[in-house]
Amino acid sequence: MIAPQATETKHWSFHTDLEKIGWLTIHSPEGSVNVLSREAIMELETLVARIEDLANSKQLVGVVLLSGKDSGFIAGADVSEFDGISEPSVLTEALKRTHALFWRIENLKVPVVAGIHGFCLGGGLELALACHYRIAVNDDKTRIGFPEVNLGIFPGFGGTGRSIRQAGPVDAMQIMLTGKMLRAGAARGLNLVDKLVRHRDMLRWEGRKAVLQSRRSSGAGWTKKLTALPLVREAVANQMRKQAGKKARREHYPAPYALIDLFEKHGNDWQAMVRGEIDAFVPLMGSPTATNLRRVFFLSEGLKKQGLKGAKFARVHVIGAGVMGGDIAAWCAYRGMSVTLQDLDMARIQPALDRAKKLFQKRYRKKREVDAAMLRLTADPQGSGVPRADVIIEAVVEKLEVKQSIFSGVEGRMKPGAIMATNTSSIELERIAEALKEPGRLIGLHFFNPVAQLPLVEVIRSRFNSDEAIARGASFALAIGKSPVVVKSAPGFLVNRVLMPYMLGAVERVEKGESKELLDAAAVAFGMPMGPIELMDTVGLDVGKSVATELGHSIPADSRFARLIAEGKLGRKTGEGFYKWEKGKAVKGETPAHADLAALGRELVKPLVDMTEVVVEEGVVGSADLADVGVIMGTGFAPFLGGPMRARADGRA
C-alpha cells in the first residue's frame, strides 16, 4: 500500500483527499503565467509515476489538474528555452520525452480532468487534450488556442493529432493554421472543451464530479471525420494551401505548409499524426523564420515592461473626430475607458460614432456589450470632458498653428497630472509646445491606421519631457492594449521617417513608367504585407504629401502624384488614387512578368532599410532592436526577417 501524501515541487503540488481524488496544481514560480519549462515537465514525470502507482494500487479514483495562478491555466511551453533546444538531436529527445509523458497521462487507468481558466494556449492546451475531460470557465478572460504558428512552428506535444481527434480535421487545422485564440464557448462548440462553468471557484466542484462519474470526452462526430478520408483529404489539403498562400508564402513561413503536409499524410489517423509530428516539427524550430519570429516575440514582450506601476486611466478626451481621432476614441472605449469625442459639431462627430458601433459589433458577441461600449463613447462638441480627462489626445489636421491653438486652449482647463498628447505624424513636438506655459507636459502618442489593427504607438519625447511623463504615456498605451516604442521628437519620428523614402521611391518609379502592379507584387514577394503604391493609397495621398513635405521631400507640381491630389483622388478613402478602389480593395491590372520578384522587392525596400540605420545612428530610437520591432509593428516589415536591421545584418535586405 502507498500512503497518499502531499507533494510539493518547484512547479507543481499534488495531494489526495478523503475521496481518493488527486489534486494536481501547477504554479510556475517565476512570471505571471504558468509555462511548461523542461524542469516543469521533468517534475511532472515524477508526479505521473506516483499517480500511476496510486491508481494501480486502487488508492486513487482520478485526478483534477488546475492552475494556481490568477492569469490562467498554462500559457504554453517556455519560449525562453527554445533557442537552447533548437539543435535537432536535443530537440528530438526533448519532444520524445514529452510525447511519452503525455501518452502516459492519456493511458492512465483513472480519469484525469483539466480545469481551465484564463490562458490555455500551446503546450498548455496540448496537456489539457491529453487529459480525459476538460472543464472551462465561460468568461471573457478564458482564451484557448494554438498560437505556435506565430512563432514559425506548430504544436509539438501531440496537439496536432489530439485536436483533430476532438474537433475534427478542418476545424482543428483552422485553429492551428491561424493561431486564433478561442473563447470558452467557441472551444466548447468545437469539442475542445466538454463543459462550461460560470466562475473559477466552480472548477473544483465540477472537476470532483467529473472524476467520481468517470467522465471521458467523446471525439468528433463521423460527419467531421469524412474530410480526413483519403480521397477527400488531398483536396482539403490543397484548399488549405491555397488559403495559406493568400496570407504567407511557403519560403517565408514554412510552418503552415509543413503542418498541411503532415495532415495530408496522416490526417485520417490522429495517433499517426501525433507520431509523425516530431519529424516535421524539428526542422522548423531552428529555421531562420522561427529564430527571427522568436526574437520579435521577445522584443514585443519587452515593450510590455515599460510604464509606471499602478498607473490608472479611466477617462479619455479626444479632439478631432476624423478617421484617426474617431478611431482612437472608439478603441479607447472598446478597451473600457470613458471617452468624450470633440469636434466642431455633431455632423463631424456622427460618422466617427457610426464607425465605432461597427467596430464594437465586430468585436463583441452580445448586443448589451455593444450598447455598453457606445455608452462609454460620448459626443462632446463643447469640450466639456477636458477637465475630467486623465488623457487628452489631439488628432486634428497636420497644421502646426491649429495644434498650437488647441493646446493653448485646453492647457488651463486640464486637471493636474493629466496627460496632454498629440497624434501628430511628423511635426516636432518642440514646435507644437512653443505656446504652452508648461511645454514639458506635451508628449506624442502617435497611432497608426487602422487603429484597431496596428499594435504600435510611438511615444514621442521632446527635449522638454521628463522620464515620468514618457513613462506615463507608455503606461497609457499599454492600458489600451497597444505596444509603445519611445522615440525622440524629430521630423517623421521613426515609422514615417523610414517609410516615406520607400513609398516615394516607388511613386517616382511609377512616374517614370514602371508598372505599379509589378512594384507592389515585388514588395509582397520580398515579404511586405502590401506594396508601396497600394500603401500610399491606403495612407491617403494627401497625408503622404503632407508628411513628405514635413520631412523635406519635394512633390513636383507636374507629377501624377500632385495631379491626383488636385483632382481629389486621394486613394482608398475617396475611391481612387493610383488605383481605383471597390469595396475597400484596390482594383489591379495584370502584373507584368519579372525574372526575380524578390530581388526587385529588396531593391524597393532598400531606402527603408537605409533610413532605419540612419535613424538608429541619430538616436531617434534607443536601439537597433527597438527600431526593428517598431518598424515591424508600424509598417508591417516582414517579421520573418526579424526587422530591417536584422535583415541587413543577415544579408537579406
PDB file of C-alpha atoms in Angstrom, residues 258-441:
ATOM      1  CA  ALA A 258       4.612  21.677 -43.117  1.00  0.00           C
ATOM      2  CA  LEU A 259       1.506  21.192 -40.955  1.00  0.00           C
ATOM      3  CA  ILE A 260      -0.696  20.787 -44.025  1.00  0.00           C
ATOM      4  CA  ASP A 261       1.758  18.241 -45.445  1.00  0.00           C
ATOM      5  CA  LEU A 262       1.585  16.321 -42.159  1.00  0.00           C
ATOM      6  CA  PHE A 263      -2.209  16.388 -42.281  1.00  0.00           C
ATOM      7  CA  GLU A 264      -2.299  15.194 -45.871  1.00  0.00           C
ATOM      8  CA  LYS A 265      -0.080  12.257 -44.919  1.00  0.00           C
ATOM      9  CA  HIS A 266      -1.646  11.231 -41.597  1.00  0.00           C
ATOM     10  CA  GLY A 267      -4.912  13.164 -41.197  1.00  0.00           C
ATOM     11  CA  ASN A 268      -7.117  10.072 -41.145  1.00  0.00           C
ATOM     12  CA  ASP A 269      -5.305   8.620 -38.106  1.00  0.00           C
ATOM     13  CA  TRP A 270      -4.846  11.021 -35.209  1.00  0.00           C
ATOM     14  CA  GLN A 271      -2.358   8.783 -33.450  1.00  0.00           C
ATOM     15  CA  ALA A 272      -0.239   8.510 -36.595  1.00  0.00           C
ATOM     16  CA  MET A 273      -0.351  12.294 -36.851  1.00  0.00           C
ATOM     17  CA  VAL A 274       0.968  12.572 -33.295  1.00  0.00           C
ATOM     18  CA  ARG A 275       3.749  10.113 -34.100  1.00  0.00           C
ATOM     19  CA  GLY A 276       4.695  11.988 -37.262  1.00  0.00           C
ATOM     20  CA  GLU A 277       4.700  15.336 -35.520  1.00  0.00           C
ATOM     21  CA  ILE A 278       8.295  15.289 -34.252  1.00  0.00           C
ATOM     22  CA  ASP A 279       9.992  14.705 -37.608  1.00  0.00           C
ATOM     23  CA  ALA A 280       8.008  17.559 -39.176  1.00  0.00           C
ATOM     24  CA  PHE A 281       8.455  19.887 -36.205  1.00  0.00           C
ATOM     25  CA  VAL A 282      12.212  19.663 -35.624  1.00  0.00           C
ATOM     26  CA  PRO A 283      13.394  21.334 -38.884  1.00  0.00           C
ATOM     27  CA  LEU A 284      11.112  24.292 -38.204  1.00  0.00           C
ATOM     28  CA  MET A 285      12.437  25.187 -34.760  1.00  0.00           C
ATOM     29  CA  GLY A 286      15.932  26.084 -35.937  1.00  0.00           C
ATOM     30  CA  SER A 287      14.850  27.731 -39.177  1.00  0.00           C
ATOM     31  CA  PRO A 288      15.693  31.407 -39.778  1.00  0.00           C
ATOM     32  CA  THR A 289      11.977  32.197 -39.795  1.00  0.00           C
ATOM     33  CA  ALA A 290      11.341  30.690 -36.358  1.00  0.00           C
ATOM     34  CA  THR A 291      14.535  32.200 -34.944  1.00  0.00           C
ATOM     35  CA  ASN A 292      13.550  35.685 -36.109  1.00  0.00           C
ATOM     36  CA  LEU A 293       9.944  35.326 -35.001  1.00  0.00           C
ATOM     37  CA  ARG A 294      11.110  34.342 -31.520  1.00  0.00           C
ATOM     38  CA  ARG A 295      13.303  37.429 -31.455  1.00  0.00           C
ATOM     39  CA  VAL A 296      10.363  39.613 -32.449  1.00  0.00           C
ATOM     40  CA  PHE A 297       8.251  37.914 -29.768  1.00  0.00           C
ATOM     41  CA  PHE A 298      10.765  38.733 -27.031  1.00  0.00           C
ATOM     42  CA  LEU A 299      11.169  42.299 -28.274  1.00  0.00           C
ATOM     43  CA  SER A 300       7.383  42.710 -28.231  1.00  0.00           C
ATOM     44  CA  GLU A 301       7.141  41.259 -24.742  1.00  0.00           C
ATOM     45  CA  GLY A 302       9.880  43.646 -23.634  1.00  0.00           C
ATOM     46  CA  LEU A 303       7.719  46.601 -24.635  1.00  0.00           C
ATOM     47  CA  LYS A 304       5.130  45.470 -22.082  1.00  0.00           C
ATOM     48  CA  LYS A 305       7.605  46.088 -19.264  1.00  0.00           C
ATOM     49  CA  GLN A 306       7.625  49.836 -19.862  1.00  0.00           C
ATOM     50  CA  GLY A 307       5.469  52.259 -17.954  1.00  0.00           C
ATOM     51  CA  LEU A 308       4.733  53.063 -14.342  1.00  0.00           C
ATOM     52  CA  LYS A 309       3.421  50.547 -11.840  1.00  0.00           C
ATOM     53  CA  GLY A 310      -0.012  51.427 -10.579  1.00  0.00           C
ATOM     54  CA  ALA A 311      -0.758  53.989 -13.294  1.00  0.00           C
ATOM     55  CA  LYS A 312      -4.514  54.060 -13.935  1.00  0.00           C
ATOM     56  CA  PHE A 313      -6.590  55.769 -16.594  1.00  0.00           C
ATOM     57  CA  ALA A 314     -10.373  55.988 -16.653  1.00  0.00           C
ATOM     58  CA  ARG A 315     -11.318  58.987 -18.821  1.00  0.00           C
ATOM     59  CA  VAL A 316     -10.009  59.996 -22.231  1.00  0.00           C
ATOM     60  CA  HIS A 317     -10.844  63.130 -24.218  1.00  0.00           C
ATOM     61  CA  VAL A 318     -10.091  63.079 -27.958  1.00  0.00           C
ATOM     62  CA  ILE A 319     -10.056  66.278 -30.005  1.00  0.00           C
ATOM     63  CA  GLY A 320     -10.713  65.650 -33.688  1.00  0.00           C
ATOM     64  CA  ALA A 321     -13.320  63.171 -34.952  1.00  0.00           C
ATOM     65  CA  GLY A 322     -11.713  62.389 -38.280  1.00  0.00           C
ATOM     66  CA  VAL A 323     -10.562  58.907 -39.228  1.00  0.00           C
ATOM     67  CA  MET A 324      -7.672  58.833 -36.757  1.00  0.00           C
ATOM     68  CA  GLY A 325      -9.285  60.736 -33.888  1.00  0.00           C
ATOM     69  CA  GLY A 326     -12.588  58.905 -34.168  1.00  0.00           C
ATOM     70  CA  ASP A 327     -10.905  55.528 -34.323  1.00  0.00           C
ATOM     71  CA  ILE A 328      -8.610  56.318 -31.382  1.00  0.00           C
ATOM     72  CA  ALA A 329     -11.685  57.299 -29.364  1.00  0.00           C
ATOM     73  CA  ALA A 330     -13.511  54.119 -30.387  1.00  0.00           C
ATOM     74  CA  TRP A 331     -10.543  51.951 -29.467  1.00  0.00           C
ATOM     75  CA  CYS A 332     -10.219  53.553 -26.037  1.00  0.00           C
ATOM     76  CA  ALA A 333     -13.938  52.957 -25.423  1.00  0.00           C
ATOM     77  CA  TYR A 334     -13.565  49.357 -26.575  1.00  0.00           C
ATOM     78  CA  ARG A 335     -10.769  48.925 -24.034  1.00  0.00           C
ATOM     79  CA  GLY A 336     -13.094  50.090 -21.248  1.00  0.00           C
ATOM     80  CA  MET A 337     -12.313  53.804 -20.985  1.00  0.00           C
ATOM     81  CA  SER A 338     -14.960  56.521 -20.718  1.00  0.00           C
ATOM     82  CA  VAL A 339     -14.336  58.690 -23.782  1.00  0.00           C
ATOM     83  CA  THR A 340     -15.509  62.130 -24.855  1.00  0.00           C
ATOM     84  CA  LEU A 341     -15.017  62.982 -28.537  1.00  0.00           C
ATOM     85  CA  GLN A 342     -14.793  66.627 -29.560  1.00  0.00           C
ATOM     86  CA  ASP A 343     -15.097  68.311 -32.943  1.00  0.00           C
ATOM     87  CA  LEU A 344     -16.759  71.451 -34.315  1.00  0.00           C
ATOM     88  CA  ASP A 345     -20.263  69.965 -34.483  1.00  0.00           C
ATOM     89  CA  MET A 346     -22.267  66.734 -34.440  1.00  0.00           C
ATOM     90  CA  ALA A 347     -22.146  66.473 -38.218  1.00  0.00           C
ATOM     91  CA  ARG A 348     -18.404  65.856 -37.920  1.00  0.00           C
ATOM     92  CA  ILE A 349     -18.679  63.560 -34.882  1.00  0.00           C
ATOM     93  CA  GLN A 350     -21.526  61.294 -36.029  1.00  0.00           C
ATOM     94  CA  PRO A 351     -19.537  59.388 -38.717  1.00  0.00           C
ATOM     95  CA  ALA A 352     -16.982  58.509 -36.033  1.00  0.00           C
ATOM     96  CA  LEU A 353     -19.747  57.197 -33.762  1.00  0.00           C
ATOM     97  CA  ASP A 354     -21.111  55.120 -36.640  1.00  0.00           C
ATOM     98  CA  ARG A 355     -17.673  53.613 -37.296  1.00  0.00           C
ATOM     99  CA  ALA A 356     -17.266  52.924 -33.592  1.00  0.00           C
ATOM    100  CA  LYS A 357     -20.510  50.971 -33.499  1.00  0.00           C
ATOM    101  CA  LYS A 358     -19.313  48.814 -36.396  1.00  0.00           C
ATOM    102  CA  LEU A 359     -16.085  48.120 -34.513  1.00  0.00           C
ATOM    103  CA  PHE A 360     -17.971  47.134 -31.367  1.00  0.00           C
ATOM    104  CA  GLN A 361     -20.359  44.911 -33.324  1.00  0.00           C
ATOM    105  CA  LYS A 362     -17.401  43.143 -34.881  1.00  0.00           C
ATOM    106  CA  ARG A 363     -15.516  42.699 -31.608  1.00  0.00           C
ATOM    107  CA  TYR A 364     -18.311  41.884 -29.167  1.00  0.00           C
ATOM    108  CA  ARG A 365     -20.581  38.857 -29.155  1.00  0.00           C
ATOM    109  CA  LYS A 366     -23.620  40.373 -27.437  1.00  0.00           C
ATOM    110  CA  LYS A 367     -25.775  43.409 -28.114  1.00  0.00           C
ATOM    111  CA  ARG A 368     -25.590  44.525 -24.499  1.00  0.00           C
ATOM    112  CA  GLU A 369     -21.791  44.665 -24.780  1.00  0.00           C
ATOM    113  CA  VAL A 370     -22.085  46.825 -27.904  1.00  0.00           C
ATOM    114  CA  ASP A 371     -24.594  49.089 -26.161  1.00  0.00           C
ATOM    115  CA  ALA A 372     -22.357  49.410 -23.099  1.00  0.00           C
ATOM    116  CA  ALA A 373     -19.376  50.400 -25.275  1.00  0.00           C
ATOM    117  CA  MET A 374     -21.470  53.007 -27.094  1.00  0.00           C
ATOM    118  CA  LEU A 375     -22.469  54.476 -23.728  1.00  0.00           C
ATOM    119  CA  ARG A 376     -18.775  54.864 -22.889  1.00  0.00           C
ATOM    120  CA  LEU A 377     -18.260  56.984 -26.034  1.00  0.00           C
ATOM    121  CA  THR A 378     -19.868  60.432 -25.835  1.00  0.00           C
ATOM    122  CA  ALA A 379     -20.057  63.188 -28.429  1.00  0.00           C
ATOM    123  CA  ASP A 380     -18.693  66.378 -26.894  1.00  0.00           C
ATOM    124  CA  PRO A 381     -18.694  69.355 -29.316  1.00  0.00           C
ATOM    125  CA  GLN A 382     -18.155  71.820 -26.455  1.00  0.00           C
ATOM    126  CA  GLY A 383     -15.141  70.032 -24.953  1.00  0.00           C
ATOM    127  CA  SER A 384     -16.826  69.515 -21.593  1.00  0.00           C
ATOM    128  CA  GLY A 385     -14.782  66.377 -20.957  1.00  0.00           C
ATOM    129  CA  VAL A 386     -11.432  68.201 -20.785  1.00  0.00           C
ATOM    130  CA  PRO A 387     -11.396  68.990 -17.026  1.00  0.00           C
ATOM    131  CA  ARG A 388     -12.235  65.389 -16.062  1.00  0.00           C
ATOM    132  CA  ALA A 389      -9.946  63.566 -18.514  1.00  0.00           C
ATOM    133  CA  ASP A 390      -6.901  61.578 -17.426  1.00  0.00           C
ATOM    134  CA  VAL A 391      -5.630  61.709 -21.017  1.00  0.00           C
ATOM    135  CA  ILE A 392      -6.271  64.308 -23.719  1.00  0.00           C
ATOM    136  CA  ILE A 393      -5.330  63.338 -27.268  1.00  0.00           C
ATOM    137  CA  GLU A 394      -5.342  65.795 -30.159  1.00  0.00           C
ATOM    138  CA  ALA A 395      -5.832  64.251 -33.598  1.00  0.00           C
ATOM    139  CA  VAL A 396      -6.661  67.098 -35.948  1.00  0.00           C
ATOM    140  CA  VAL A 397      -5.230  68.173 -39.301  1.00  0.00           C
ATOM    141  CA  GLU A 398      -1.421  68.284 -39.595  1.00  0.00           C
ATOM    142  CA  LYS A 399      -1.132  72.061 -39.324  1.00  0.00           C
ATOM    143  CA  LEU A 400       1.164  73.497 -36.700  1.00  0.00           C
ATOM    144  CA  GLU A 401      -0.875  76.591 -35.925  1.00  0.00           C
ATOM    145  CA  VAL A 402      -4.093  74.575 -35.462  1.00  0.00           C
ATOM    146  CA  LYS A 403      -2.449  72.214 -32.996  1.00  0.00           C
ATOM    147  CA  GLN A 404      -0.838  75.080 -31.092  1.00  0.00           C
ATOM    148  CA  SER A 405      -4.202  76.818 -30.770  1.00  0.00           C
ATOM    149  CA  ILE A 406      -5.903  73.678 -29.454  1.00  0.00           C
ATOM    150  CA  PHE A 407      -3.320  73.014 -26.756  1.00  0.00           C
ATOM    151  CA  SER A 408      -3.207  76.653 -25.671  1.00  0.00           C
ATOM    152  CA  GLY A 409      -6.961  76.433 -25.201  1.00  0.00           C
ATOM    153  CA  VAL A 410      -7.011  73.240 -23.102  1.00  0.00           C
ATOM    154  CA  GLU A 411      -3.841  73.702 -21.026  1.00  0.00           C
ATOM    155  CA  GLY A 412      -5.528  75.818 -18.350  1.00  0.00           C
ATOM    156  CA  ARG A 413      -8.563  73.507 -18.154  1.00  0.00           C
ATOM    157  CA  MET A 414      -6.760  70.220 -17.599  1.00  0.00           C
ATOM    158  CA  LYS A 415      -6.600  68.607 -14.184  1.00  0.00           C
ATOM    159  CA  PRO A 416      -3.190  68.143 -12.533  1.00  0.00           C
ATOM    160  CA  GLY A 417      -1.347  65.045 -13.716  1.00  0.00           C
ATOM    161  CA  ALA A 418      -3.433  64.524 -16.851  1.00  0.00           C
ATOM    162  CA  ILE A 419      -1.566  63.519 -19.988  1.00  0.00           C
ATOM    163  CA  MET A 420      -1.546  66.047 -22.830  1.00  0.00           C
ATOM    164  CA  ALA A 421      -0.788  64.236 -26.092  1.00  0.00           C
ATOM    165  CA  THR A 422      -0.705  64.894 -29.807  1.00  0.00           C
ATOM    166  CA  ASN A 423      -1.197  62.290 -32.503  1.00  0.00           C
ATOM    167  CA  THR A 424       0.952  64.257 -34.939  1.00  0.00           C
ATOM    168  CA  SER A 425       2.549  62.051 -37.556  1.00  0.00           C
ATOM    169  CA  SER A 426       5.517  64.239 -38.383  1.00  0.00           C
ATOM    170  CA  ILE A 427       5.639  67.655 -36.655  1.00  0.00           C
ATOM    171  CA  GLU A 428       8.305  68.048 -33.977  1.00  0.00           C
ATOM    172  CA  LEU A 429       6.808  68.364 -30.508  1.00  0.00           C
ATOM    173  CA  GLU A 430       9.008  71.291 -29.532  1.00  0.00           C
ATOM    174  CA  ARG A 431       7.339  73.379 -32.237  1.00  0.00           C
ATOM    175  CA  ILE A 432       3.825  72.458 -31.069  1.00  0.00           C
ATOM    176  CA  ALA A 433       4.746  73.129 -27.428  1.00  0.00           C
ATOM    177  CA  GLU A 434       6.172  76.607 -28.057  1.00  0.00           C
ATOM    178  CA  ALA A 435       2.977  78.362 -26.992  1.00  0.00           C
ATOM    179  CA  LEU A 436       2.450  76.321 -23.796  1.00  0.00           C
ATOM    180  CA  LYS A 437       3.173  77.530 -20.279  1.00  0.00           C
ATOM    181  CA  GLU A 438       4.379  74.014 -19.369  1.00  0.00           C
ATOM    182  CA  PRO A 439       5.877  72.592 -22.606  1.00  0.00           C
ATOM    183  CA  GLY A 440       7.111  69.539 -20.750  1.00  0.00           C
ATOM    184  CA  ARG A 441       3.535  68.386 -20.302  1.00  0.00           C
TER     185      ARG A 441
END
